Coordinates of C-alpha atoms and ligand atoms in Angstrom, one line a residue:
M266 CA 104.8 113.1 73.2
L267 CA 104.9 110.0 75.4
L268 CA 102.3 109.6 78.1
D269 CA 102.5 107.0 80.8
L270 CA 99.9 106.5 83.5
D271 CA 101.0 106.9 87.1
H272 CA 100.6 103.8 89.3
F273 CA 98.4 102.0 86.8
K274 CA 99.4 98.7 88.4
N275 CA 97.7 99.8 91.6
I276 CA 94.5 100.5 89.7
N277 CA 94.6 97.0 88.1
D278 CA 95.4 95.5 91.5
T279 CA 92.6 97.3 93.2
F280 CA 89.8 97.3 90.6
G281 CA 90.7 94.4 88.4
H282 CA 92.0 94.2 84.8
D283 CA 88.6 94.7 83.3
I284 CA 88.2 98.1 84.8
G285 CA 91.8 98.8 84.0
D286 CA 91.1 98.1 80.3
R287 CA 88.1 100.4 80.3
L288 CA 90.1 103.1 82.0
L289 CA 92.7 102.9 79.1
I290 CA 89.9 103.4 76.6
E291 CA 88.6 106.4 78.4
V292 CA 92.2 107.8 78.7
A293 CA 92.6 107.5 74.9
Q294 CA 89.3 109.3 74.4
R295 CA 90.4 112.2 76.7
I296 CA 93.7 112.5 74.9
Q297 CA 92.0 112.4 71.5
N298 CA 89.6 115.2 72.5
E299 CA 92.6 117.5 73.0
L300 CA 94.1 116.7 69.5
R301 CA 93.0 117.7 66.0
A302 CA 91.4 115.0 64.0
E303 CA 94.4 114.4 61.7
Q304 CA 96.9 114.2 64.6
I305 CA 98.2 110.7 65.4
L306 CA 97.5 109.0 68.7
A307 CA 98.7 105.5 69.4
R308 CA 98.9 103.1 72.3
L309 CA 102.4 101.7 72.4
G310 CA 101.6 99.0 74.9
G311 CA 100.5 98.7 78.5
D312 CA 99.6 102.1 79.9
E313 CA 101.8 104.0 77.5
F314 CA 100.5 106.3 74.8
A315 CA 102.3 108.3 72.1
F316 CA 100.9 111.2 70.1
I317 CA 102.4 113.6 67.5
I318 CA 101.7 117.3 67.4
D319 CA 102.7 118.8 64.1
E320 CA 103.2 122.3 62.8
L321 CA 104.3 123.7 66.1
P322 CA 105.1 127.4 65.9
N323 CA 107.5 127.0 68.9
I324 CA 108.4 124.7 71.7
H325 CA 106.2 126.6 74.3
V326 CA 103.1 125.5 72.4
A327 CA 104.2 121.9 72.9
Q328 CA 104.3 122.6 76.6
V329 CA 100.8 124.2 76.5
I330 CA 99.3 121.2 74.7
A331 CA 100.9 118.7 76.9
Q332 CA 99.7 120.5 80.0
R333 CA 96.2 120.6 78.5
V334 CA 96.3 116.8 78.0
L335 CA 97.5 116.4 81.6
A336 CA 94.7 118.7 82.9
T337 CA 92.1 116.3 81.6
F338 CA 93.2 113.9 84.3
D339 CA 92.1 116.3 87.0
N340 CA 88.6 115.0 86.5
L341 CA 88.0 111.7 88.2
F342 CA 87.2 108.8 86.0
N343 CA 84.0 107.0 86.5
I344 CA 84.2 103.4 85.4
Q345 CA 81.3 101.0 86.0
G346 CA 80.3 102.9 89.1
N347 CA 83.9 103.1 90.4
T348 CA 85.3 106.6 90.9
I349 CA 89.0 106.4 90.0
H350 CA 91.7 109.0 90.4
C351 CA 94.5 108.6 87.8
S352 CA 97.3 110.9 86.8
A353 CA 99.9 110.7 84.1
S354 CA 103.5 111.7 83.2
I355 CA 104.3 113.1 79.8
G356 CA 107.7 113.3 78.1
V357 CA 108.2 115.5 75.0
S358 CA 110.9 115.5 72.3
V359 CA 110.9 117.9 69.4
F360 CA 111.8 117.4 65.7
P361 CA 114.3 118.5 64.4
L362 CA 115.7 120.1 67.6
N363 CA 116.3 116.8 69.4
G364 CA 116.7 114.4 66.5
D365 CA 115.6 113.6 63.0
N366 CA 114.4 110.0 63.2
K367 CA 111.7 108.2 65.1
E368 CA 114.0 106.0 67.1
V369 CA 115.9 108.9 68.6
L370 CA 112.8 111.0 69.1
L371 CA 111.0 108.2 70.9
K372 CA 114.0 107.4 73.0
F373 CA 114.4 111.0 74.1
A374 CA 110.7 111.4 74.8
D375 CA 111.0 108.3 76.9
I376 CA 114.0 109.7 78.8
A377 CA 112.0 112.9 79.4
M378 CA 109.0 110.9 80.6
Y379 CA 111.1 109.1 83.1
R380 CA 112.4 112.4 84.3
A381 CA 108.8 113.5 84.8
K382 CA 108.2 110.4 86.9
N383 CA 111.3 111.0 89.0
L384 CA 110.3 114.6 89.7
G385 CA 107.2 113.2 91.3
R386 CA 104.8 112.2 88.4
N387 CA 101.7 114.0 87.3
Q388 CA 103.8 116.4 85.2
V389 CA 105.2 117.3 81.8
C390 CA 108.9 117.2 81.0
I391 CA 110.5 118.5 77.8
F392 CA 113.7 116.7 76.7
Q393 CA 117.0 118.5 77.3
D394 CA 120.4 117.4 76.2
N395 CA 121.7 117.1 79.7
M396 CA 119.0 114.4 80.4
N397 CA 120.7 112.2 77.8
L398 CA 124.0 112.6 79.5
D399 CA 122.4 111.8 82.8
F400 CA 120.7 108.8 81.3
Q401 CA 123.9 107.5 79.8
R402 CA 125.8 108.0 83.0
K403 CA 123.1 106.1 84.9
Y404 CA 123.1 103.4 82.4
Q405 CA 126.9 103.1 82.6
I406 CA 126.8 102.9 86.4
E407 CA 124.1 100.3 86.2
L408 CA 126.3 98.1 83.9
E409 CA 129.3 98.5 86.2
L410 CA 127.1 97.7 89.2
R411 CA 125.9 94.4 87.6
E412 CA 129.5 93.3 87.1
A413 CA 130.7 94.5 90.5
I414 CA 127.8 92.7 92.2
S415 CA 128.6 89.4 90.5
E416 CA 132.2 89.7 91.6
S417 CA 131.4 91.1 95.1
N418 CA 133.6 94.0 94.3
F419 CA 132.6 96.2 97.2
E420 CA 134.0 96.9 100.7
L421 CA 132.3 97.8 103.9
H422 CA 133.4 100.6 106.2
F423 CA 132.1 101.3 109.7
Q424 CA 131.6 104.7 111.3
P425 CA 131.7 104.7 115.1
I426 CA 128.7 106.2 117.0
I427 CA 129.6 107.7 120.3
C428 CA 127.7 108.1 123.6
A429 CA 127.0 111.9 124.2
K430 CA 127.6 111.6 127.9
E431 CA 130.8 109.5 127.9
S432 CA 132.7 110.9 125.0
N433 CA 134.9 107.9 124.6
K434 CA 132.3 105.2 124.6
V435 CA 131.5 103.6 121.2
I436 CA 127.8 102.5 121.5
G437 CA 127.4 101.4 117.9
I438 CA 128.8 101.4 114.3
E439 CA 127.1 102.2 111.0
T440 CA 127.9 100.0 108.0
L441 CA 128.6 102.1 104.9
I442 CA 129.3 100.6 101.5
R443 CA 132.4 101.5 99.5
W444 CA 133.2 100.7 95.9
P445 CA 136.9 101.2 95.5
N446 CA 137.3 100.1 91.9
A447 CA 134.3 102.0 90.6
V448 CA 135.0 103.5 87.2
T449 CA 132.2 106.1 86.8
S450 CA 131.0 106.8 90.4
N451 CA 132.2 105.7 93.8
N452 CA 129.6 107.8 95.6
P453 CA 127.0 105.7 97.4
S454 CA 124.5 108.6 97.3
E455 CA 124.7 108.3 93.5
F456 CA 125.1 104.5 92.9
I457 CA 122.7 103.2 95.6
P458 CA 119.6 105.0 94.1
I459 CA 120.7 103.4 90.7
A460 CA 120.9 100.0 92.3
E461 CA 117.4 100.6 93.7
Q462 CA 115.9 101.7 90.4
S463 CA 117.4 98.8 88.5
R464 CA 116.3 96.2 91.2
L465 CA 120.0 95.4 91.8
I466 CA 119.6 96.5 95.4
E467 CA 118.2 93.1 96.6
S468 CA 121.3 91.1 95.8
L469 CA 123.6 94.0 96.8
G470 CA 121.6 94.5 100.0
N471 CA 121.8 90.9 100.9
W472 CA 125.6 90.9 100.3
I473 CA 125.8 93.9 102.6
I474 CA 123.8 92.3 105.4
K475 CA 125.7 89.0 105.2
S476 CA 129.2 90.6 105.0
A477 CA 128.5 93.2 107.7
L478 CA 127.4 90.5 110.1
Q479 CA 130.4 88.4 109.2
Y480 CA 132.7 91.3 110.1
F481 CA 130.6 92.0 113.2
E482 CA 131.0 88.4 114.4
K483 CA 134.7 88.6 113.9
M484 CA 135.1 91.9 115.7
R485 CA 133.2 90.6 118.7
T486 CA 135.9 88.0 119.3
I487 CA 138.5 90.7 119.5
V488 CA 136.6 93.6 121.2
N489 CA 135.2 92.4 124.5
Y490 CA 132.3 94.7 125.0
D491 CA 128.9 95.2 123.4
F492 CA 128.1 97.8 120.8
Y493 CA 125.5 97.5 118.1
I494 CA 125.9 97.3 114.3
A495 CA 123.6 99.4 112.1
I496 CA 122.9 98.5 108.5
N497 CA 121.1 100.8 106.0
I498 CA 118.2 99.0 104.4
S499 CA 116.6 100.6 101.3
S500 CA 112.8 101.0 100.9
Y501 CA 112.9 98.5 98.1
Q502 CA 114.3 95.8 100.3
L503 CA 111.3 96.3 102.7
L504 CA 108.9 95.4 100.0
N505 CA 109.6 91.7 100.3
L506 CA 108.9 89.6 103.4
N507 CA 111.8 87.3 102.7
I508 CA 114.1 89.8 104.2
V509 CA 112.9 89.0 107.7
N510 CA 114.0 85.3 107.3
F511 CA 117.2 86.3 105.6
I512 CA 118.2 88.7 108.4
S513 CA 117.1 86.2 111.1
K514 CA 119.1 83.4 109.4
Q515 CA 122.2 85.6 109.1
L516 CA 122.0 86.6 112.7
S517 CA 121.9 83.0 113.9
N518 CA 124.6 81.9 111.4
H519 CA 126.9 84.5 113.0
N520 CA 125.8 84.0 116.6
I521 CA 124.6 87.6 116.9
S522 CA 121.8 88.5 119.3
P523 CA 119.1 90.4 117.3
D524 CA 119.1 93.3 119.8
L525 CA 122.7 94.2 118.6
L526 CA 121.4 94.9 115.1
V527 CA 119.9 98.2 114.1
V528 CA 118.2 98.5 110.8
E529 CA 118.4 102.1 109.4
I530 CA 115.5 103.0 107.2
T531 CA 114.4 106.3 105.7
E532 CA 111.0 108.0 105.9
T533 CA 110.4 107.4 102.2
S534 CA 110.0 103.7 103.1
L535 CA 106.9 104.6 105.2
L536 CA 105.2 107.0 102.8
N537 CA 103.1 104.6 100.8
E538 CA 101.9 102.9 104.0
D539 CA 102.7 99.6 102.3
I540 CA 101.3 96.6 104.1
I541 CA 104.4 94.5 103.5
T542 CA 106.8 97.2 104.7
N543 CA 104.7 97.5 107.8
S544 CA 104.9 93.7 108.5
V545 CA 108.6 93.5 107.7
L546 CA 109.3 96.2 110.3
K547 CA 107.0 94.7 112.9
E548 CA 108.5 91.2 112.4
L549 CA 112.0 92.5 112.6
H550 CA 111.1 94.4 115.7
N551 CA 109.5 91.3 117.2
L552 CA 112.7 89.4 116.6
G553 CA 114.4 92.0 118.8
V554 CA 116.0 94.0 116.0
K555 CA 116.0 97.8 116.5
I556 CA 114.7 100.2 113.9
A557 CA 116.3 103.6 113.3
L558 CA 114.7 106.4 111.2
D559 CA 117.5 107.9 109.2
D560 CA 117.9 111.5 107.9
F561 CA 115.2 112.9 110.2
G562 CA 114.5 116.6 109.4
T563 CA 115.0 116.4 105.7
G564 CA 111.7 115.0 104.6
Y565 CA 108.3 114.8 106.2
S566 CA 109.5 114.3 109.8
S567 CA 106.1 113.0 110.5
I568 CA 104.9 112.4 114.1
S569 CA 102.5 109.8 113.0
H570 CA 105.3 107.7 111.5
L571 CA 107.0 107.8 114.9
L572 CA 103.8 106.6 116.6
N573 CA 102.6 104.0 114.0
Y574 CA 105.9 102.3 113.3
P575 CA 108.2 100.6 115.8
I576 CA 110.9 103.2 115.7
D577 CA 113.6 102.9 118.5
I578 CA 116.1 105.5 117.3
V579 CA 115.9 108.7 115.3
K580 CA 118.9 110.0 113.4
L581 CA 118.9 113.8 113.2
D582 CA 120.2 114.8 109.8
R583 CA 123.4 116.8 109.5
T584 CA 121.4 119.8 108.0
L585 CA 119.6 120.1 111.3
I586 CA 122.9 120.2 113.2
V587 CA 124.3 122.8 110.9
A588 CA 121.2 124.9 111.1
A589 CA 121.1 124.7 114.9
E590 CA 124.7 125.7 115.2
S591 CA 124.1 129.0 113.4
N592 CA 120.7 130.0 114.8
T593 CA 119.3 129.9 118.3
K594 CA 115.8 129.4 117.1
N595 CA 116.9 126.2 115.3
A596 CA 118.8 125.1 118.4
R597 CA 115.7 125.5 120.5
L598 CA 113.8 123.4 117.9
M599 CA 116.4 120.7 118.2
K600 CA 116.1 120.7 122.0
G601 CA 112.3 120.5 121.6
I602 CA 112.6 117.6 119.1
N603 CA 114.8 115.7 121.5
K604 CA 112.5 116.3 124.4
M605 CA 109.5 115.1 122.4
L606 CA 111.4 112.0 121.3
K607 CA 112.5 111.2 124.8
S608 CA 108.9 111.4 126.0
I609 CA 108.0 108.5 123.7
E610 CA 111.3 106.6 124.5
V611 CA 113.0 107.1 121.2
L612 CA 116.8 107.6 121.3
T613 CA 118.4 110.3 119.1
I614 CA 121.7 110.4 117.2
A615 CA 123.2 113.6 115.9
E616 CA 124.5 112.9 112.4
G617 CA 127.5 114.6 110.8
V618 CA 129.0 116.3 113.8
E619 CA 132.2 117.8 112.5
N620 CA 133.6 120.2 115.1
K621 CA 133.7 121.0 118.8
A622 CA 131.1 123.8 118.6
Q623 CA 128.6 121.4 117.0
L624 CA 129.5 118.7 119.6
T625 CA 128.8 121.1 122.5
M626 CA 125.6 122.3 120.9
V627 CA 124.2 118.8 120.5
Q628 CA 125.3 117.8 124.0
N629 CA 123.5 120.8 125.4
N630 CA 120.4 119.9 123.5
S631 CA 120.1 116.4 125.0
V632 CA 121.1 114.3 122.0
D633 CA 121.8 110.7 123.2
F634 CA 124.5 109.6 120.7
I635 CA 126.8 111.3 118.2
Q636 CA 128.2 110.3 114.8
G637 CA 130.4 112.4 112.6
Y638 CA 133.9 113.3 111.4
Y639 CA 134.6 115.1 114.8
Y640 CA 135.1 111.6 116.3
S641 CA 135.8 109.6 113.2
K642 CA 135.1 109.2 109.6
P643 CA 133.9 105.7 108.4
L644 CA 136.8 103.3 108.9
S645 CA 138.0 100.0 107.4
Y646 CA 137.7 97.0 109.6
D647 CA 141.3 97.1 110.8
D648 CA 141.1 100.9 111.5
L649 CA 137.9 100.4 113.4
I650 CA 139.5 97.7 115.6
S651 CA 142.3 100.1 116.5
F652 CA 139.8 103.0 117.0
V653 CA 137.7 100.9 119.4
G654 CA 140.9 99.6 121.2
L655 CA 142.1 103.2 121.7
N656 CA 138.8 104.4 122.9
N657 CA 138.0 101.8 125.5
Ligands
C2E14 P1 123.5 108.0 105.4 O1 122.9 106.6 105.8 O2 122.8 109.2 106.0 O3 125.0 107.8 105.9 C1 125.7 108.9 106.4 C2 126.6 109.6 105.4 O4 127.2 110.8 106.0 C3 127.8 108.7 104.9 O5 128.0 109.1 103.6 C4 128.9 109.2 105.8 O6 130.2 109.0 105.3 C5 128.6 110.7 105.9 N1 129.2 111.4 107.1 C6 129.4 110.8 108.3 N2 129.9 111.8 109.1 C7 129.9 112.9 108.5 C8 130.3 114.3 108.8 O7 130.7 114.6 109.9 N3 130.2 115.2 107.8 C9 129.7 114.9 106.6 N4 129.6 115.9 105.7 N5 129.3 113.7 106.2 C10 129.4 112.7 107.2 P2 128.2 108.0 102.5 O8 129.0 106.8 103.0 O9 128.8 108.7 101.3 O10 126.8 107.4 102.2 C11 125.8 108.3 101.6 C12 124.4 107.6 101.7 O11 124.4 106.5 100.8 C13 124.0 107.1 103.0 O12 123.5 108.2 103.8 C14 123.0 106.1 102.6 O13 121.8 106.7 102.3 C15 123.6 105.5 101.4 N6 124.4 104.3 101.7 C16 125.7 104.2 102.1 N7 126.0 102.9 102.4 C17 124.8 102.2 102.2 C18 124.5 100.8 102.3 O14 125.3 99.9 102.7 N8 123.2 100.4 102.0 C19 122.3 101.3 101.6 N9 121.0 100.9 101.3 N10 122.6 102.6 101.5 C20 123.8 103.1 101.8
CA15 CA1 122.3 105.7 107.6
CA16 CA1 121.6 109.8 107.6

């Protein structure tokens, strides 16, 4: 079993390394109390512990023991007068079921432990074969991403966003990345999270911002009216203040007024109430850049986020649109959400509108703007130019 503390870095940052060290000692004692004297417990490094439970009658007993270890974290730690809450994630691999040597067993326990972290931490995860396939696939995609990033092997597409009242007016476009030569996965919903976890998102994200604004400058010399460009910014990119300068520099390099840029963020970026994220958003907003909250209705959909952060636009997720189409209660909810957002001067976009019935429904429920296959799928630069030409 591999045990890794959750957010140990925060504890070190908040209380100092001395307290962090003492916490590790106490953690070791708590784990030891749950083991028999002859069972092996080791600290592998940092905040990672390994222990071996032998003579298991069956795999369920492993689960029970791991849960018991985890439960010892329910009690707060008291270290030199500081009350500290700390949880852990545990990954389990089993001999001989998962492997017959220590390298393989450790690797698989590690994979299971990462799964426990990804599922929200503070839990036990027992290794399963499909996790290894998942892991290998992710690893492969990460390798391919590294190469593709160094060669800028991506393309940008743009999806028109249309005014709900004037059905032909393009009010904005959303930049969406495409990876045409991808070997393992060309789906951004799969490879973007991998780019995030492997910290590749910063260079990829910078390339996206730079190229999107380059295209935008070029299209503005051809299309002679104003619409905005939206760019998706991942929560990891908001953890570094440099992004404000980067965006500001790219805007001026390409002669683009900041109020023509919309940065799309998701609610997960706001969950940790990170001080840097907060200042990045405020500074971007002070520059004149607009902020859109993406995928609204899928996560917390928190009102305090709308009030505490400079949100100008809310994008209602496609699942809300689909739900509202089939059920009048959901449709009334959508109308209510739109009314509420209007009262605090936030504009709304209905995402993923695919057919006439959905279009009529969102128009009747006071959505401001519409995006979706009904009007257009994401388009290459050339196709976008003809789309905009035809529509205006
Ligand atoms: P998102 O930001 O919510 O983007 C909207 C997604 O919905 C896009 O998928 C778009 O192609 C799809 N879509 C648009 N209209 C419709 C419709 O009518 N019906 C349906 N079923 N889908 C529609 P895509 O391009 O596959 O991107 C998926 C996600 O990947 C995005 O969700 C976003 O979270 C992420 N992503 C894409 N491009 C970028 C990027 O440049 N940077 C970052 N950080 N994330 C990106
Ligand atoms: Ca988006
Ligand atoms: Ca979205």
